[in-house]
Amino acid sequence: ETGVTQSPTHLIKTRGQQVTLRCSSQSGHNTVSWYQQALGQGPQFIFQYYREEENGRGNFPPRFSGLQFPNYSSELNVNALELDDSALYLCASSLGNPGEGTEAFFGQGTRLTVV
Amino acid sequence: QQPVQSPQAVILREGEDAVINCSSSKALYSVHWYRQKHGEAPVFLMILLKGGEQKGHDKISASFNEKKQQSSLYLTASQLSYSGTYFCGTEANNQGGKLIFGQGTELSVKP
């Protein structure tokens, strides 16, 4: 039990639609990162938020966007869904400042299927 | 750039040992190790920091060679519960906590 919860656990969307995935972190965890994990692959870094500001982004297009809220929750939004967006989306939160070498606690993920 | 893990897969009998390696082409600040079971979230195992500091579970050991940008995870006296996919996540210098994960090593422990 990591104390990080994601919702929904599973989701089916149609190509071209928009989706919002949610993550609730442990209290005090100022840093949250989002990852996309395709089947059989390692998690790929999408972006990171620290104290409600984006603090770095991976190689994902602008249609992937996020928000972090003062209550330690966050969102990942994906517009204009494509079939290749089908994957497990993981959020990971950590206590402390980015780059301090603190452990990240992962949520159980949201399995997104785009048809 | 994604770190390279080896081997890609390993099968063990209970009680046997294994080593999983992670190699990066970038100068690293830290290496993080996680285990993921099918359908579950990755679970934290260990962090190794530049300079020698380590944080993690007592029953897990690992090393970090800063000169070679390589890390190894040592699994000794394996148990059935060790089965899963092991990922290393590397944080390059000045990358502020952004982890780049390897492709994973699938470990199966048989009775």
Short mmCIF file of C-alpha atoms in Angstrom, two decimals:
data_model
loop_
_atom_site.label_atom_id
_atom_site.label_comp_id
_atom_site.label_asym_id
_atom_site.label_seq_id
_atom_site.Cartn_x
_atom_site.Cartn_y
_atom_site.Cartn_z
CA GLU A 1 0.00 0.00 0.00
CA THR A 2 1.71 3.16 -1.23
CA GLY A 3 -0.92 5.71 -0.26
CA VAL A 4 -1.18 6.85 -3.88
CA THR A 5 -4.52 6.21 -5.56
CA GLN A 6 -5.47 6.62 -9.17
CA SER A 7 -8.85 6.77 -10.82
CA PRO A 8 -10.36 5.28 -12.78
CA THR A 9 -8.58 1.90 -12.85
CA HIS A 10 -9.76 1.10 -16.36
CA LEU A 11 -11.08 3.28 -19.16
CA ILE A 12 -12.10 2.78 -22.77
CA LYS A 13 -12.17 5.78 -25.09
CA THR A 14 -12.67 6.37 -28.78
CA ARG A 15 -9.97 7.81 -31.01
CA GLY A 16 -10.18 11.62 -31.08
CA GLN A 17 -11.78 11.91 -27.64
CA GLN A 18 -10.26 13.57 -24.60
CA VAL A 19 -9.52 11.90 -21.25
CA THR A 20 -8.65 13.02 -17.73
CA LEU A 21 -6.87 10.70 -15.35
CA ARG A 22 -6.59 11.47 -11.65
CA CYS A 23 -4.07 10.80 -8.94
CA SER A 24 -4.26 11.40 -5.22
CA SER A 25 -0.89 11.54 -3.48
CA GLN A 26 0.11 11.21 0.14
CA SER A 27 -0.17 14.35 2.20
CA GLY A 28 3.02 16.39 2.00
CA HIS A 29 4.20 14.90 -1.28
CA ASN A 30 5.02 18.00 -3.28
CA THR A 31 6.34 16.21 -6.33
CA VAL A 32 4.29 14.09 -8.70
CA SER A 33 5.39 12.49 -11.92
CA TRP A 34 3.32 10.79 -14.60
CA TYR A 35 4.47 7.83 -16.66
CA GLN A 36 3.11 5.90 -19.62
CA GLN A 37 3.81 2.16 -19.62
CA ALA A 38 3.15 0.16 -22.75
CA LEU A 39 2.76 -3.59 -22.42
CA GLY A 40 6.10 -5.27 -21.78
CA GLN A 41 7.98 -1.98 -21.51
CA GLY A 42 9.36 0.18 -18.73
CA PRO A 43 7.49 3.31 -17.62
CA GLN A 44 8.17 6.32 -19.86
CA PHE A 45 8.39 9.74 -18.22
CA ILE A 46 5.65 12.13 -19.38
CA PHE A 47 6.12 15.10 -17.04
CA GLN A 48 6.68 16.11 -13.45
CA TYR A 49 4.98 18.70 -11.27
CA TYR A 50 6.50 20.30 -8.20
CA ARG A 51 4.43 22.62 -6.03
CA GLU A 52 1.84 23.00 -8.80
CA GLU A 53 4.34 24.00 -11.51
CA GLU A 54 5.55 21.80 -14.34
CA ASN A 55 9.12 20.83 -13.57
CA GLY A 56 10.21 18.92 -16.64
CA ARG A 57 8.73 17.06 -19.53
CA GLY A 58 9.57 13.94 -21.47
CA ASN A 59 9.21 13.35 -25.17
CA PHE A 60 5.42 13.65 -25.34
CA PRO A 61 3.39 16.03 -27.51
CA PRO A 62 1.54 19.05 -26.08
CA ARG A 63 -1.78 17.20 -26.21
CA PHE A 64 -0.54 15.56 -23.00
CA SER A 65 -1.00 18.12 -20.23
CA GLY A 66 -1.29 18.11 -16.49
CA LEU A 67 -2.24 19.93 -13.36
CA GLN A 68 -1.25 19.60 -9.72
CA PHE A 69 -3.48 20.96 -6.97
CA PRO A 70 -2.73 22.25 -3.46
CA ASN A 71 -4.45 19.21 -1.91
CA TYR A 72 -1.74 16.86 -3.34
CA SER A 73 -3.96 15.60 -6.13
CA SER A 74 -3.08 15.85 -9.80
CA GLU A 75 -4.48 15.22 -13.26
CA LEU A 76 -3.20 14.01 -16.58
CA ASN A 77 -5.18 15.21 -19.58
CA VAL A 78 -4.81 13.77 -23.05
CA ASN A 79 -6.54 15.40 -26.00
CA ALA A 80 -7.22 13.98 -29.45
CA LEU A 81 -6.62 10.40 -28.35
CA GLU A 82 -4.75 8.11 -30.70
CA LEU A 83 -4.69 4.32 -30.77
CA ASP A 84 -1.05 4.37 -29.62
CA ASP A 85 -2.08 6.14 -26.43
CA SER A 86 -3.42 2.82 -25.17
CA ALA A 87 -1.27 2.00 -22.15
CA LEU A 88 -1.05 1.88 -18.38
CA TYR A 89 -0.67 5.38 -16.95
CA LEU A 90 1.13 5.61 -13.63
CA CYS A 91 1.54 8.49 -11.27
CA ALA A 92 4.30 8.57 -8.70
CA SER A 93 4.62 10.99 -5.81
CA SER A 94 7.52 11.77 -3.54
CA LEU A 95 8.26 13.76 -0.44
CA GLY A 96 10.90 16.41 -0.69
CA ASN A 97 12.35 18.44 -3.48
CA PRO A 98 12.97 16.96 -6.92
CA GLY A 99 16.49 15.71 -7.28
CA GLU A 100 17.02 14.94 -3.61
CA GLY A 101 17.09 11.23 -4.29
CA THR A 102 13.85 10.40 -2.52
CA GLU A 103 11.80 7.34 -3.28
CA ALA A 104 8.76 7.62 -5.49
CA PHE A 105 5.52 5.91 -4.51
CA PHE A 106 3.52 4.63 -7.44
CA GLY A 107 -0.21 4.35 -7.76
CA GLN A 108 -1.76 1.20 -9.20
CA GLY A 109 -2.26 2.89 -12.55
CA THR A 110 -5.08 3.56 -15.00
CA ARG A 111 -5.37 1.17 -17.92
CA LEU A 112 -6.47 3.26 -20.93
CA THR A 113 -7.68 1.57 -24.07
CA VAL A 114 -8.31 3.66 -27.16
CA VAL A 115 -10.49 2.06 -29.83
CA GLN B 1 18.42 8.01 -23.18
CA GLN B 2 17.01 4.81 -21.76
CA PRO B 3 19.31 2.72 -19.53
CA VAL B 4 20.02 -0.83 -20.65
CA GLN B 5 19.18 -3.71 -18.35
CA SER B 6 20.58 -7.21 -18.48
CA PRO B 7 19.60 -9.94 -18.56
CA GLN B 8 16.17 -9.48 -20.13
CA ALA B 9 14.83 -12.49 -18.29
CA VAL B 10 16.04 -15.01 -15.74
CA ILE B 11 14.57 -18.15 -14.22
CA LEU B 12 15.69 -19.27 -10.79
CA ARG B 13 14.95 -22.07 -8.37
CA GLU B 14 14.06 -21.02 -4.85
CA GLY B 15 17.20 -20.29 -2.87
CA GLU B 16 19.33 -19.39 -5.89
CA ASP B 17 20.97 -16.01 -6.41
CA ALA B 18 20.68 -13.53 -9.26
CA VAL B 19 22.25 -10.26 -10.37
CA ILE B 20 20.47 -7.70 -12.51
CA ASN B 21 22.51 -5.01 -14.20
CA CYS B 22 21.64 -1.49 -15.35
CA SER B 23 23.88 0.62 -17.54
CA SER B 24 23.52 4.24 -18.62
CA SER B 25 25.36 6.39 -21.13
CA LYS B 26 24.69 9.52 -19.05
CA ALA B 27 26.40 10.82 -15.92
CA LEU B 28 24.03 9.79 -13.14
CA TYR B 29 23.00 11.36 -9.87
CA SER B 30 21.01 8.36 -8.69
CA VAL B 31 19.71 4.93 -9.62
CA HIS B 32 16.36 3.67 -8.38
CA TRP B 33 15.25 0.03 -8.40
CA TYR B 34 11.63 -1.10 -8.50
CA ARG B 35 9.83 -4.44 -8.76
CA GLN B 36 6.51 -4.73 -10.55
CA LYS B 37 4.22 -7.74 -10.44
CA HIS B 38 1.73 -8.28 -13.19
CA GLY B 39 -1.16 -5.84 -12.96
CA GLU B 40 0.30 -4.03 -9.95
CA ALA B 41 2.14 -0.78 -9.27
CA PRO B 42 5.94 -0.72 -9.22
CA VAL B 43 7.21 -1.13 -5.67
CA PHE B 44 10.28 0.72 -4.43
CA LEU B 45 13.32 -1.42 -3.57
CA MET B 46 16.40 0.76 -3.40
CA ILE B 47 17.95 4.13 -4.22
CA LEU B 48 21.67 4.52 -4.79
CA LEU B 49 23.03 8.03 -4.85
CA LYS B 50 26.16 9.53 -6.26
CA GLY B 51 28.65 9.65 -3.42
CA GLY B 52 27.71 6.29 -1.98
CA GLU B 53 24.50 6.86 -0.02
CA GLN B 54 21.91 4.12 -0.26
CA LYS B 55 18.33 3.91 0.92
CA GLY B 56 16.20 0.82 0.73
CA HIS B 57 15.08 -2.46 2.17
CA ASP B 58 17.42 -4.38 4.43
CA LYS B 59 17.06 -7.61 2.47
CA ILE B 60 17.98 -6.04 -0.86
CA SER B 61 21.51 -5.10 -1.83
CA ALA B 62 22.80 -3.17 -4.77
CA SER B 63 25.86 -1.33 -6.01
CA PHE B 64 26.46 1.79 -8.08
CA ASN B 65 29.67 2.29 -10.02
CA GLU B 66 29.76 6.04 -10.64
CA LYS B 67 32.72 5.86 -13.01
CA LYS B 68 30.99 3.37 -15.28
CA GLN B 69 27.41 4.65 -14.70
CA GLN B 70 26.39 1.11 -13.89
CA SER B 71 24.30 -0.36 -11.11
CA SER B 72 23.67 -3.94 -10.09
CA LEU B 73 20.88 -5.39 -7.97
CA TYR B 74 21.75 -8.52 -5.99
CA LEU B 75 19.00 -10.98 -5.13
CA THR B 76 20.24 -13.66 -2.78
CA ALA B 77 18.49 -16.79 -1.53
CA SER B 78 15.57 -16.01 -3.80
CA GLN B 79 12.00 -16.64 -2.68
CA LEU B 80 8.88 -17.22 -4.74
CA SER B 81 7.76 -13.69 -3.83
CA TYR B 82 10.77 -12.23 -5.69
CA SER B 83 9.12 -13.06 -9.01
CA GLY B 84 8.22 -10.04 -11.08
CA THR B 85 9.74 -7.51 -13.44
CA TYR B 86 12.60 -5.42 -12.11
CA PHE B 87 13.16 -1.93 -13.41
CA CYS B 88 16.02 0.44 -12.87
CA GLY B 89 15.23 4.13 -13.10
CA THR B 90 18.09 6.50 -13.66
CA GLU B 91 18.27 10.16 -12.76
CA ALA B 92 20.91 12.10 -14.64
CA ASN B 93 22.79 14.98 -13.09
CA ASN B 94 20.70 18.18 -12.99
CA GLN B 95 17.55 16.34 -14.00
CA GLY B 96 15.67 17.09 -10.79
CA GLY B 97 14.16 13.75 -9.93
CA LYS B 98 13.06 12.76 -13.42
CA LEU B 99 13.51 9.03 -13.75
CA ILE B 100 14.19 7.28 -17.03
CA PHE B 101 13.42 3.57 -16.75
CA GLY B 102 15.05 0.62 -18.41
CA GLN B 103 13.08 -1.97 -20.34
CA GLY B 104 12.91 -4.31 -17.36
CA THR B 105 14.22 -7.72 -16.33
CA GLU B 106 11.66 -10.45 -15.86
CA LEU B 107 12.52 -12.72 -12.94
CA SER B 108 10.73 -16.01 -12.33
CA VAL B 109 11.42 -18.00 -9.20
CA LYS B 110 10.27 -21.63 -9.32
CA PRO B 111 9.79 -23.99 -6.35
#
